[in-house]
Short mmCIF file of C-alpha atoms in Angstrom, two decimals:
data_model
loop_
_atom_site.label_atom_id
_atom_site.label_comp_id
_atom_site.label_asym_id
_atom_site.label_seq_id
_atom_site.Cartn_x
_atom_site.Cartn_y
_atom_site.Cartn_z
CA MET O 1 11.55 24.52 -20.79
CA THR O 2 8.09 23.01 -21.06
CA VAL O 3 6.27 20.52 -18.99
CA ARG O 4 4.13 18.20 -20.69
CA TYR O 5 1.33 15.45 -19.29
CA THR O 6 0.15 12.13 -19.96
CA LYS O 7 -3.32 10.93 -19.35
CA ASP O 8 -1.41 8.42 -16.97
CA HIS O 9 -0.28 10.96 -15.23
CA GLU O 10 3.22 10.96 -16.07
CA TYR O 11 5.07 14.39 -16.55
CA ILE O 12 7.98 15.07 -18.94
CA ARG O 13 9.91 18.28 -18.47
CA VAL O 14 11.90 18.97 -21.74
CA GLU O 15 15.31 21.09 -21.63
CA GLY O 16 16.82 21.10 -25.05
CA ASP O 17 17.11 17.22 -26.35
CA THR O 18 16.35 15.76 -22.99
CA GLY O 19 13.31 15.42 -21.14
CA THR O 20 12.81 14.50 -17.17
CA VAL O 21 10.18 11.92 -16.50
CA GLY O 22 8.17 11.43 -13.18
CA ILE O 23 4.58 11.05 -11.94
CA THR O 24 2.39 13.90 -10.97
CA ASP O 25 1.25 15.02 -7.64
CA TYR O 26 -1.92 13.85 -8.50
CA ALA O 27 -0.42 10.32 -9.00
CA GLN O 28 1.68 10.31 -6.25
CA SER O 29 -1.52 10.94 -4.02
CA GLN O 30 -3.47 8.29 -5.68
CA LEU O 31 -0.49 5.60 -4.92
CA GLY O 32 -0.17 6.20 -1.52
CA ASP O 33 3.24 5.61 0.37
CA VAL O 34 5.99 4.86 -2.24
CA VAL O 35 8.06 1.89 -0.98
CA TYR O 36 10.14 0.83 -3.77
CA VAL O 37 10.84 2.11 -7.39
CA GLU O 38 12.58 -0.07 -10.24
CA LEU O 39 14.29 2.19 -12.79
CA PRO O 40 15.51 1.09 -16.36
CA ALA O 41 19.05 0.44 -17.13
CA ILE O 42 20.99 3.52 -18.72
CA GLY O 43 21.23 3.36 -22.64
CA LYS O 44 17.60 1.39 -22.55
CA ALA O 45 15.36 2.28 -25.67
CA VAL O 46 11.85 3.04 -24.76
CA ALA O 47 8.77 3.69 -26.97
CA LYS O 48 6.08 6.28 -26.10
CA GLY O 49 3.62 4.44 -23.91
CA GLY O 50 5.69 1.62 -23.34
CA GLU O 51 6.99 0.90 -19.57
CA ALA O 52 9.90 2.77 -18.46
CA ALA O 53 9.92 2.17 -14.67
CA VAL O 54 8.00 0.48 -11.87
CA VAL O 55 6.55 2.33 -8.97
CA GLU O 56 5.43 0.20 -5.82
CA SER O 57 3.42 1.61 -2.92
CA VAL O 58 2.36 -0.66 0.10
CA LYS O 59 -0.48 -1.82 -1.55
CA ALA O 60 0.44 -2.25 -5.37
CA ALA O 61 3.18 -1.97 -8.23
CA SER O 62 2.20 0.23 -11.00
CA GLU O 63 3.74 0.92 -14.47
CA VAL O 64 5.29 4.26 -15.30
CA TYR O 65 5.25 4.62 -19.04
CA ALA O 66 7.48 6.73 -21.26
CA PRO O 67 5.64 10.23 -22.50
CA VAL O 68 7.76 9.88 -25.66
CA SER O 69 10.56 7.65 -27.27
CA GLY O 70 13.94 7.85 -26.94
CA GLU O 71 16.88 6.88 -24.96
CA VAL O 72 17.14 6.45 -21.31
CA VAL O 73 20.47 8.88 -20.38
CA GLU O 74 20.03 9.11 -16.77
CA VAL O 75 18.15 7.54 -14.00
CA ASN O 76 17.58 8.91 -10.37
CA SER O 77 19.18 6.48 -8.24
CA ALA O 78 18.69 8.20 -5.01
CA LEU O 79 14.89 7.07 -5.17
CA GLU O 80 16.52 3.55 -4.36
CA GLY O 81 17.40 4.45 -0.84
CA ALA O 82 14.74 7.05 -0.62
CA PRO O 83 11.59 6.23 -2.76
CA GLY O 84 9.34 8.59 -0.43
CA ALA O 85 10.98 11.31 -2.41
CA VAL O 86 8.21 10.33 -4.95
CA ASN O 87 5.70 11.46 -2.59
CA GLU O 88 7.34 14.55 -0.96
CA ASP O 89 8.72 16.13 -4.15
CA PRO O 90 7.20 14.16 -7.20
CA ALA O 91 8.02 17.19 -9.38
CA GLY O 92 11.72 17.80 -7.82
CA ASN O 93 13.87 15.13 -6.29
CA GLY O 94 11.26 12.48 -6.98
CA TRP O 95 12.05 12.45 -10.66
CA PHE O 96 12.43 8.99 -12.35
CA LEU O 97 14.61 8.98 -15.20
CA LYS O 98 15.66 11.26 -18.18
CA ILE O 99 15.11 10.33 -21.78
CA ARG O 100 16.81 11.72 -24.81
CA LEU O 101 13.87 12.35 -27.14
CA SER O 102 14.03 10.66 -30.56
CA ASP O 103 10.95 12.25 -31.99
CA PRO O 104 10.33 15.58 -30.26
CA SER O 105 7.06 15.88 -32.47
CA GLU O 106 5.60 13.25 -29.95
CA LEU O 107 5.15 15.96 -27.42
CA ASP O 108 2.56 17.58 -29.21
CA ALA O 109 0.09 15.23 -28.57
CA LEU O 110 0.81 15.66 -24.67
CA MET O 111 -1.20 17.81 -22.34
CA GLY O 112 0.01 21.15 -21.10
CA GLU O 113 -0.67 22.37 -17.70
CA ASP O 114 -3.71 24.10 -17.88
CA GLU O 115 -5.07 20.91 -20.08
CA TYR O 116 -3.56 18.31 -17.52
CA GLN O 117 -5.50 20.50 -14.72
CA THR O 118 -8.81 20.20 -16.54
CA TYR O 119 -8.15 16.93 -17.33
CA LEU O 120 -7.97 16.13 -13.36
CA LYS O 121 -11.14 18.01 -12.94
CA SER O 122 -13.07 15.62 -15.26
CA ILE O 123 -11.85 12.42 -13.76
CA SER O 124 -12.50 13.56 -9.95
CA MET J 1 0.39 4.72 -14.26
CA ALA J 2 -2.29 1.97 -14.56
CA GLU J 3 -5.57 3.17 -12.72
CA PRO J 4 -7.29 0.61 -10.76
CA ALA J 5 -10.70 -0.68 -12.31
CA LEU J 6 -14.08 0.56 -11.03
CA ALA J 7 -16.20 -1.66 -9.69
CA GLY J 8 -19.73 -1.26 -11.40
CA GLU J 9 -22.05 -2.81 -8.75
CA THR J 10 -23.95 -0.94 -5.97
CA LEU J 11 -21.57 -1.36 -2.66
CA HIS J 12 -22.80 -2.02 0.92
CA THR J 13 -21.70 0.69 3.55
CA THR J 14 -21.30 -0.24 7.18
CA PRO J 15 -22.64 2.09 9.90
CA LEU J 16 -19.57 4.07 10.03
CA HIS J 17 -19.32 4.85 6.28
CA ALA J 18 -20.17 8.71 6.94
CA GLU J 19 -17.30 8.56 9.61
CA HIS J 20 -15.02 7.21 7.26
CA VAL J 21 -15.94 10.19 4.63
CA ALA J 22 -15.70 12.93 7.22
CA LEU J 23 -12.23 11.91 8.08
CA GLY J 24 -10.85 12.08 4.49
CA ALA J 25 -10.71 8.42 4.16
CA ARG J 26 -10.03 7.12 0.68
CA MET J 27 -12.90 4.49 0.00
CA VAL J 28 -12.54 1.48 -2.18
CA PRO J 29 -14.63 -1.42 -3.11
CA PHE J 30 -13.65 -4.44 -0.76
CA ALA J 31 -15.95 -7.44 -0.74
CA GLY J 32 -18.75 -5.69 -1.79
CA TYR J 33 -18.36 -2.98 0.76
CA ASP J 34 -17.40 0.58 0.19
CA MET J 35 -14.55 0.52 2.98
CA PRO J 36 -11.54 2.77 3.89
CA VAL J 37 -8.35 1.80 2.54
CA GLN J 38 -6.78 4.42 4.28
CA TYR J 39 -6.93 7.89 5.83
CA PRO J 40 -5.02 11.19 4.70
CA THR J 41 -2.01 10.33 6.71
CA GLY J 42 -1.20 7.28 4.64
CA ILE J 43 -0.58 3.46 5.06
CA LEU J 44 2.86 3.61 6.26
CA THR J 45 1.82 5.95 9.09
CA GLU J 46 -1.00 3.70 10.21
CA HIS J 47 0.54 0.58 10.04
CA LEU J 48 3.29 2.25 12.21
CA TRP J 49 1.16 3.94 14.56
CA THR J 50 -0.86 0.36 15.21
CA ARG J 51 2.28 -1.19 16.36
CA GLU J 52 3.29 1.63 18.60
CA HIS J 53 0.00 3.00 20.00
CA ALA J 54 -3.47 1.80 19.02
CA GLY J 55 -5.09 1.79 15.75
CA LEU J 56 -8.96 1.69 15.22
CA PHE J 57 -10.66 -0.34 12.77
CA ASP J 58 -13.98 -0.54 11.16
CA VAL J 59 -14.47 -4.43 10.39
CA SER J 60 -18.26 -4.19 10.43
CA HIS J 61 -18.30 -5.80 6.94
CA MET J 62 -17.36 -9.00 8.42
CA GLY J 63 -20.34 -11.30 9.25
CA GLN J 64 -21.65 -11.67 12.78
CA ALA J 65 -24.12 -14.43 13.52
CA ALA J 66 -25.16 -17.06 16.11
CA LEU J 67 -25.88 -20.62 16.24
CA ALA J 68 -28.88 -21.07 18.78
CA GLY J 69 -29.88 -24.52 20.07
CA PRO J 70 -31.18 -26.22 23.43
CA ASP J 71 -27.85 -26.86 24.93
CA HIS J 72 -23.96 -25.95 24.46
CA GLU J 73 -23.30 -29.76 23.73
CA THR J 74 -26.16 -29.74 20.82
CA VAL J 75 -25.07 -26.60 19.31
CA ALA J 76 -21.25 -27.69 19.80
CA ARG J 77 -21.52 -30.79 18.11
CA ALA J 78 -23.56 -29.43 15.09
CA LEU J 79 -20.52 -27.18 14.59
CA GLU J 80 -18.00 -29.62 14.96
CA ALA J 81 -19.55 -31.46 12.03
CA LEU J 82 -18.44 -28.26 10.00
CA VAL J 83 -15.26 -26.98 11.63
CA PRO J 84 -11.99 -29.00 12.55
CA CYS J 85 -11.62 -27.56 16.17
CA ASP J 86 -12.68 -28.53 19.56
CA VAL J 87 -15.87 -26.34 20.21
CA LEU J 88 -17.30 -28.86 22.85
CA ASN J 89 -14.72 -28.00 25.40
CA LEU J 90 -14.61 -24.17 24.52
CA LYS J 91 -15.18 -22.87 28.18
CA PRO J 92 -17.47 -20.03 28.65
CA GLY J 93 -16.30 -16.49 27.31
CA GLN J 94 -13.61 -18.48 25.37
CA GLN J 95 -12.96 -17.89 21.55
CA ARG J 96 -11.22 -20.08 19.09
CA TYR J 97 -9.87 -19.78 15.48
CA SER J 98 -11.22 -21.93 12.76
CA GLN J 99 -12.29 -23.01 9.32
CA LEU J 100 -15.26 -24.33 7.55
CA LEU J 101 -13.97 -27.05 5.81
CA ALA J 102 -15.39 -28.76 2.48
CA ASP J 103 -15.88 -32.52 2.08
CA ASP J 104 -12.33 -32.76 0.65
CA GLY J 105 -10.62 -30.60 3.30
CA GLY J 106 -10.39 -27.74 1.17
CA ILE J 107 -11.16 -24.34 3.40
CA LEU J 108 -14.54 -22.62 2.87
CA ASP J 109 -13.76 -19.80 4.92
CA ASP J 110 -11.87 -19.22 8.32
CA LEU J 111 -14.02 -17.86 11.53
CA MET J 112 -13.70 -16.94 14.97
CA ILE J 113 -15.89 -19.24 17.28
CA THR J 114 -17.21 -17.74 20.60
CA ARG J 115 -19.02 -19.69 23.59
CA PRO J 116 -20.58 -17.02 25.18
CA ALA J 117 -19.67 -16.19 28.85
CA THR J 118 -23.20 -16.08 30.76
CA PRO J 119 -25.70 -18.85 31.50
CA GLU J 120 -28.11 -16.96 29.93
CA GLU J 121 -26.42 -17.31 26.49
CA ALA J 122 -25.90 -21.24 27.18
CA GLY J 123 -26.91 -23.24 23.87
CA HIS J 124 -25.37 -20.31 21.55
CA LEU J 125 -22.07 -19.80 19.78
CA TYR J 126 -21.09 -16.44 18.05
CA LEU J 127 -19.45 -16.85 14.93
CA VAL J 128 -17.70 -14.14 12.58
CA VAL J 129 -16.90 -15.00 9.27
CA ASN J 130 -15.14 -13.00 6.33
CA ALA J 131 -17.20 -10.36 4.73
CA GLY J 132 -17.10 -12.23 1.14
CA GLY J 133 -17.89 -15.46 3.08
CA LYS J 134 -20.89 -14.36 4.64
CA GLU J 135 -23.86 -15.49 2.15
CA PRO J 136 -21.94 -18.69 0.90
CA ASP J 137 -21.27 -19.50 4.71
CA TYR J 138 -24.60 -19.00 6.16
CA ALA J 139 -25.85 -20.87 3.30
CA HIS J 140 -23.55 -23.73 3.97
CA ILE J 141 -24.04 -23.89 7.57
CA GLY J 142 -27.80 -23.44 7.59
CA ALA J 143 -28.15 -26.36 5.45
CA ARG J 144 -26.51 -28.73 7.69
CA LEU J 145 -27.77 -27.82 11.06
CA PRO J 146 -29.57 -30.43 12.81
CA GLU J 147 -33.34 -30.04 14.24
CA GLY J 148 -33.51 -27.62 17.11
CA VAL J 149 -30.16 -25.41 16.25
CA ARG J 150 -30.49 -22.31 14.10
CA LEU J 151 -28.37 -19.39 12.32
CA VAL J 152 -29.23 -16.15 13.54
CA ARG J 153 -27.64 -13.46 11.40
CA GLY J 154 -26.43 -10.72 13.14
CA ASP J 155 -26.56 -7.99 10.45
CA ASP J 156 -27.71 -5.44 12.68
CA ARG J 157 -24.30 -5.40 14.42
CA ALA J 158 -21.08 -3.36 13.97
CA LEU J 159 -17.50 -4.49 14.60
CA LEU J 160 -14.63 -2.09 15.64
CA ALA J 161 -11.17 -3.87 16.06
CA LEU J 162 -9.04 -1.81 18.49
CA GLN J 163 -5.06 -2.97 18.02
CA GLY J 164 -1.79 -2.09 19.56
CA PRO J 165 0.14 -1.93 22.80
CA ALA J 166 -2.18 0.98 24.10
CA ALA J 167 -5.19 -0.44 23.75
CA GLU J 168 -5.52 -1.94 26.75
CA GLY J 169 -4.98 1.46 28.43
CA VAL J 170 -7.63 2.92 26.11
CA VAL J 171 -10.27 0.54 27.16
CA ARG J 172 -9.16 0.99 30.96
CA ARG J 173 -9.52 4.86 30.72
CA MET J 174 -13.04 4.23 29.55
CA GLY J 175 -13.71 2.83 32.57
CA CYS J 176 -14.62 -0.67 30.96
CA ALA J 177 -13.69 -3.80 32.78
CA ALA J 178 -12.83 -5.61 29.09
CA ALA J 179 -9.31 -4.37 29.72
CA ASP J 180 -9.04 -7.51 32.23
CA LEU J 181 -9.82 -10.17 29.52
CA THR J 182 -6.86 -12.01 28.17
CA PHE J 183 -6.02 -13.43 24.64
CA MET J 184 -9.02 -15.10 23.27
CA GLN J 185 -11.39 -14.24 26.02
CA THR J 186 -14.66 -12.39 25.50
CA GLY J 187 -17.55 -11.09 27.43
CA TRP J 188 -20.48 -8.15 27.47
CA PHE J 189 -19.38 -5.14 28.93
CA GLU J 190 -20.35 -1.44 29.04
CA MET J 191 -18.28 0.70 27.11
CA ALA J 192 -19.07 4.42 26.22
CA GLY J 193 -22.67 3.74 27.54
CA CYS J 194 -22.95 1.44 24.81
CA ARG J 195 -23.67 -2.48 25.72
CA VAL J 196 -20.98 -4.44 23.68
CA HIS J 197 -19.49 -7.72 23.38
CA VAL J 198 -15.58 -7.83 23.56
CA SER J 199 -13.25 -10.44 22.95
CA ARG J 200 -9.46 -9.94 23.43
CA SER J 201 -8.31 -10.61 19.92
CA GLY J 202 -7.60 -9.40 16.32
CA TYR J 203 -5.76 -9.90 13.35
CA THR J 204 -2.45 -7.47 13.42
CA GLY J 205 -0.38 -9.75 15.90
CA GLU J 206 -0.66 -7.10 18.32
CA ASP J 207 -2.88 -7.00 21.43
CA GLY J 208 -5.98 -5.63 21.26
CA PHE J 209 -9.97 -6.01 21.39
CA GLU J 210 -12.76 -6.74 18.86
CA ILE J 211 -15.92 -4.91 19.96
CA SER J 212 -19.25 -5.96 18.59
CA VAL J 213 -22.05 -3.12 18.86
CA LYS J 214 -25.65 -2.73 17.81
CA ASP J 215 -25.32 -0.66 14.60
CA THR J 216 -27.21 2.34 16.17
CA ASP J 217 -24.47 2.91 18.92
CA ALA J 218 -21.76 2.29 16.31
CA VAL J 219 -20.88 5.98 15.59
CA ALA J 220 -21.11 6.78 19.47
CA LEU J 221 -18.75 4.38 20.28
CA TRP J 222 -16.18 5.11 17.19
CA ARG J 223 -16.23 8.65 18.34
CA ALA J 224 -15.61 7.86 22.04
CA LEU J 225 -12.75 5.57 21.08
CA LEU J 226 -11.33 8.01 18.69
CA ALA J 227 -11.25 10.99 21.49
CA ASP J 228 -8.52 8.84 23.04
CA GLY J 229 -5.28 10.53 21.93
CA ALA J 230 -3.72 7.03 21.75
CA VAL J 231 -5.88 5.96 19.04
CA LYS J 232 -6.43 6.69 15.32
CA PRO J 233 -8.28 5.37 12.48
CA ILE J 234 -6.60 2.47 10.41
CA GLY J 235 -7.61 1.58 6.98
CA LEU J 236 -7.81 -1.88 5.25
CA GLY J 237 -4.37 -1.07 3.65
CA ALA J 238 -2.76 -1.12 6.79
CA ARG J 239 -4.87 -4.29 8.23
CA ASP J 240 -3.32 -6.25 5.24
CA SER J 241 0.23 -5.18 6.05
CA LEU J 242 -0.26 -5.95 9.63
CA ARG J 243 -1.63 -9.09 9.19
CA LEU J 244 0.90 -10.05 6.51
CA GLU J 245 3.81 -9.30 8.96
CA ALA J 246 1.87 -11.00 11.59
CA GLY J 247 2.10 -13.97 9.35
CA LEU J 248 -1.77 -14.21 9.23
CA CYS J 249 -3.83 -15.70 6.26
CA LEU J 250 -5.95 -13.81 4.04
CA TYR J 251 -8.89 -15.73 3.02
CA GLY J 252 -8.91 -15.80 -1.15
CA HIS J 253 -5.19 -15.29 -1.18
CA ASP J 254 -3.47 -17.72 1.24
CA ILE J 255 -6.17 -20.12 2.06
CA ASP J 256 -9.02 -21.21 0.05
CA THR J 257 -11.01 -24.19 -1.29
CA LEU J 258 -7.92 -25.70 -2.76
CA THR J 259 -5.76 -25.63 0.56
CA SER J 260 -6.11 -27.48 3.47
CA PRO J 261 -5.62 -26.24 7.18
CA VAL J 262 -2.55 -28.55 7.33
CA GLU J 263 -1.12 -27.08 4.20
CA ALA J 264 -1.81 -23.83 5.28
CA GLY J 265 0.18 -24.31 8.78
CA LEU J 266 -2.95 -24.17 10.55
CA THR J 267 -2.66 -27.51 12.21
CA TRP J 268 -2.32 -25.42 15.73
CA SER J 269 -5.79 -24.80 15.58
CA ILE J 270 -7.18 -28.36 15.25
CA GLN J 271 -7.15 -29.37 19.00
CA LYS J 272 -5.95 -33.02 19.83
CA ARG J 273 -9.32 -34.58 20.53
CA ARG J 274 -10.72 -33.56 16.97
CA ARG J 275 -7.24 -34.61 15.38
CA GLU J 276 -7.59 -37.97 16.89
CA GLU J 277 -11.50 -38.46 16.45
CA GLY J 278 -11.98 -36.69 13.15
CA GLY J 279 -15.69 -36.45 12.63
CA PHE J 280 -15.15 -32.96 10.40
CA PRO J 281 -15.24 -32.82 6.58
CA GLY J 282 -12.26 -33.91 4.89
CA ALA J 283 -11.01 -35.55 8.16
CA ALA J 284 -9.56 -38.31 6.61
CA ARG J 285 -7.17 -35.79 4.25
CA VAL J 286 -6.26 -33.77 7.19
CA GLN J 287 -5.61 -36.64 9.46
CA ALA J 288 -3.14 -38.32 6.91
CA GLU J 289 -1.58 -34.85 6.20
CA ILE J 290 -1.08 -34.23 9.90
CA LYS J 291 0.53 -37.87 10.10
CA ASP J 292 2.57 -37.90 6.77
CA GLY J 293 2.92 -34.01 6.07
CA SER J 294 1.19 -32.56 3.05
CA ALA J 295 3.04 -32.36 -0.13
CA ARG J 296 3.48 -28.45 0.01
CA VAL J 297 3.26 -26.05 2.73
CA ARG J 298 2.71 -22.32 3.55
CA VAL J 299 6.12 -20.49 4.33
CA GLY J 300 7.24 -17.12 4.89
CA ILE J 301 9.52 -15.66 2.55
CA ARG J 302 12.32 -12.53 2.68
CA PRO J 303 13.24 -11.18 -0.48
CA GLU J 304 16.75 -10.00 -0.15
CA GLY J 305 16.55 -6.58 -2.31
CA ARG J 306 14.10 -4.09 -1.42
CA ALA J 307 11.49 -5.08 -4.31
CA PRO J 308 8.33 -6.45 -3.15
CA ALA J 309 7.20 -9.68 -4.59
CA ARG J 310 3.30 -9.80 -4.84
CA GLU J 311 0.40 -12.51 -4.81
CA GLY J 312 0.93 -14.53 -7.97
CA ALA J 313 4.82 -14.32 -8.32
CA THR J 314 6.47 -18.00 -9.19
CA ILE J 315 8.80 -19.31 -6.45
CA THR J 316 11.56 -21.54 -7.82
CA THR J 317 14.42 -23.08 -6.57
CA PRO J 318 18.21 -21.44 -7.40
CA ASP J 319 18.63 -23.86 -10.48
CA GLY J 320 15.00 -22.21 -11.98
CA ARG J 321 12.86 -25.23 -11.06
CA GLU J 322 9.28 -24.18 -10.29
CA ILE J 323 8.10 -25.02 -6.59
CA GLY J 324 5.39 -22.85 -5.55
CA VAL J 325 3.67 -19.37 -5.74
CA VAL J 326 3.46 -16.23 -3.50
CA THR J 327 0.06 -15.92 -1.99
CA SER J 328 0.58 -12.56 -0.12
CA GLY J 329 3.45 -10.60 -0.48
CA GLY J 330 4.41 -6.38 0.15
CA PHE J 331 6.17 -4.28 2.01
CA GLY J 332 6.38 -4.65 5.79
CA PRO J 333 6.73 -1.20 7.29
CA THR J 334 7.68 -2.66 10.82
CA VAL J 335 10.29 -5.15 9.28
CA ASN J 336 11.49 -2.26 6.81
CA GLY J 337 11.42 -4.14 3.89
CA PRO J 338 9.48 -6.59 1.62
CA VAL J 339 7.87 -9.78 3.12
CA ALA J 340 5.68 -12.43 1.61
CA MET J 341 4.24 -15.77 2.30
CA GLY J 342 3.28 -18.47 -0.26
CA TYR J 343 3.34 -22.22 -0.81
CA VAL J 344 6.26 -24.60 -1.71
CA ALA J 345 6.87 -27.90 -1.95
CA ARG J 346 7.66 -29.53 1.49
CA GLU J 347 11.03 -30.91 0.73
CA ASN J 348 12.02 -27.06 -0.14
CA ALA J 349 10.19 -25.47 2.93
CA ALA J 350 13.44 -25.30 5.31
CA VAL J 351 13.77 -21.71 6.90
CA GLY J 352 16.76 -20.41 5.22
CA ASN J 353 16.42 -22.25 2.12
CA GLU J 354 17.48 -20.23 -0.92
CA VAL J 355 14.53 -19.49 -3.65
CA LEU J 356 13.95 -17.18 -6.56
CA LEU J 357 10.95 -14.99 -6.80
CA ILE J 358 10.02 -14.46 -10.66
CA VAL J 359 8.98 -10.49 -10.53
CA ARG J 360 8.22 -8.99 -13.69
CA GLY J 361 9.67 -11.70 -15.38
CA LYS J 362 13.10 -11.42 -13.60
CA PRO J 363 14.47 -13.73 -11.09
CA MET J 364 15.06 -12.43 -7.48
CA PRO J 365 16.84 -13.89 -4.87
CA ALA J 366 15.18 -14.53 -1.49
CA LYS J 367 14.93 -17.04 1.27
CA ILE J 368 12.16 -19.12 3.28
CA ALA J 369 11.80 -17.18 6.60
CA SER J 370 9.85 -18.17 9.80
CA MET J 371 6.84 -16.20 10.69
CA PRO J 372 5.61 -13.98 12.09
CA PHE J 373 8.01 -11.31 10.52
CA ALA J 374 7.01 -9.13 13.45
CA PRO J 375 6.59 -10.91 16.88
CA HIS J 376 2.96 -11.53 18.11
CA ARG J 377 2.65 -9.47 21.28
CA TYR J 378 -0.81 -11.09 22.43
CA LYS J 379 -1.82 -10.57 26.29
CA ARG J 380 -2.01 -14.34 27.38
#
């Protein structure tokens, strides 16, 4: 299992040919209280860097981009009734969707844990 | 995740800036000021705390000014040439909400007007304008005052808003007689050893006070108010969700130079004498719209699902005909659901009417709703 990060603060936790996508703890803290999450349809094809979901805080709506290309195979429907999970447990219960990767080599361009932590320091 | 753009300009700060930073606030640029959008507890908690207890807001970015002239009638008539409310018949100590109007009846800014209570202040009117309107408003007013009436900027004053059902008790515990004011009444008081000008007003829909204080006393007063267990600091994020639930207009969003007070549903703020006599900029249009109705009107909107509709979302009829646009929208923490306001054609404005809001290209069912979304709880 590997976790990779985008510069837009999405994570993807890869197990086999599937990756679980969510937003990082830094992202949720920047957004503030999440009040609504719009999830894609299962089966939707997403392209790396394309819009995969929408997360809305009290203040504003933000896009969640697909870290890699592939097909949406599962979404976290529990967020519809409890969007606050994105704030409380972004890496766990606050996940957004699962993607079956069409090109696992796309992961190579994403950041690993240490690299992401360094990146966070560089932008704060 | 899209990052918000960073402002490149140098930002002004209020006298309470260091207090916000010390409290862990997230600071954002707003109307040229570096302001707290939220404190560490977050907007939802701050919003609900204000509705249940008392929230303290730094609104020192707003413009405080005075008009000074020889007597009340002269100064009142000078201002009545610029706004549609009855200034002349304000009682000493009374405050009123109004709008600076352009010659075509469009709204240049909205503002609070106070006739001060004491005889020593006769011939003065106190004004509070929006932060973004400060410079243009002062230039506009200054250029239109008659001989003998002048505008005095109050840039050396801070403004604190204490809002919520516990606000009166907080003021009373400080031994301050402002606790006995009623809605839209004002006066000078001592609070925490500071001389303050207080009005029983605010912009959250709750009972509360707006407290004007010398900038050098602002920190002492802020700390004294926060020392009360009922009071927590509240940022601009919750200020926005509170005023939206209260159905109150935000200048530059729900009202601007392209909207008239009648379209905006602010006819209540134009007293009978002014409606009949006119004599304010855009009077012909405003009077005609009061008589015949305006082509479009500001309405409340309740989206049916959980998804908020934001400013700019197109409003259509159920069969897809465009009838208006959302001017403010978001999540209402007290309502516990999405709320919005916007303008629609008058024939589509009836409460209960079904409409569609176009959010991210998709139509979302919604209904025209009465405002406020959360009941006003003013102390009348």
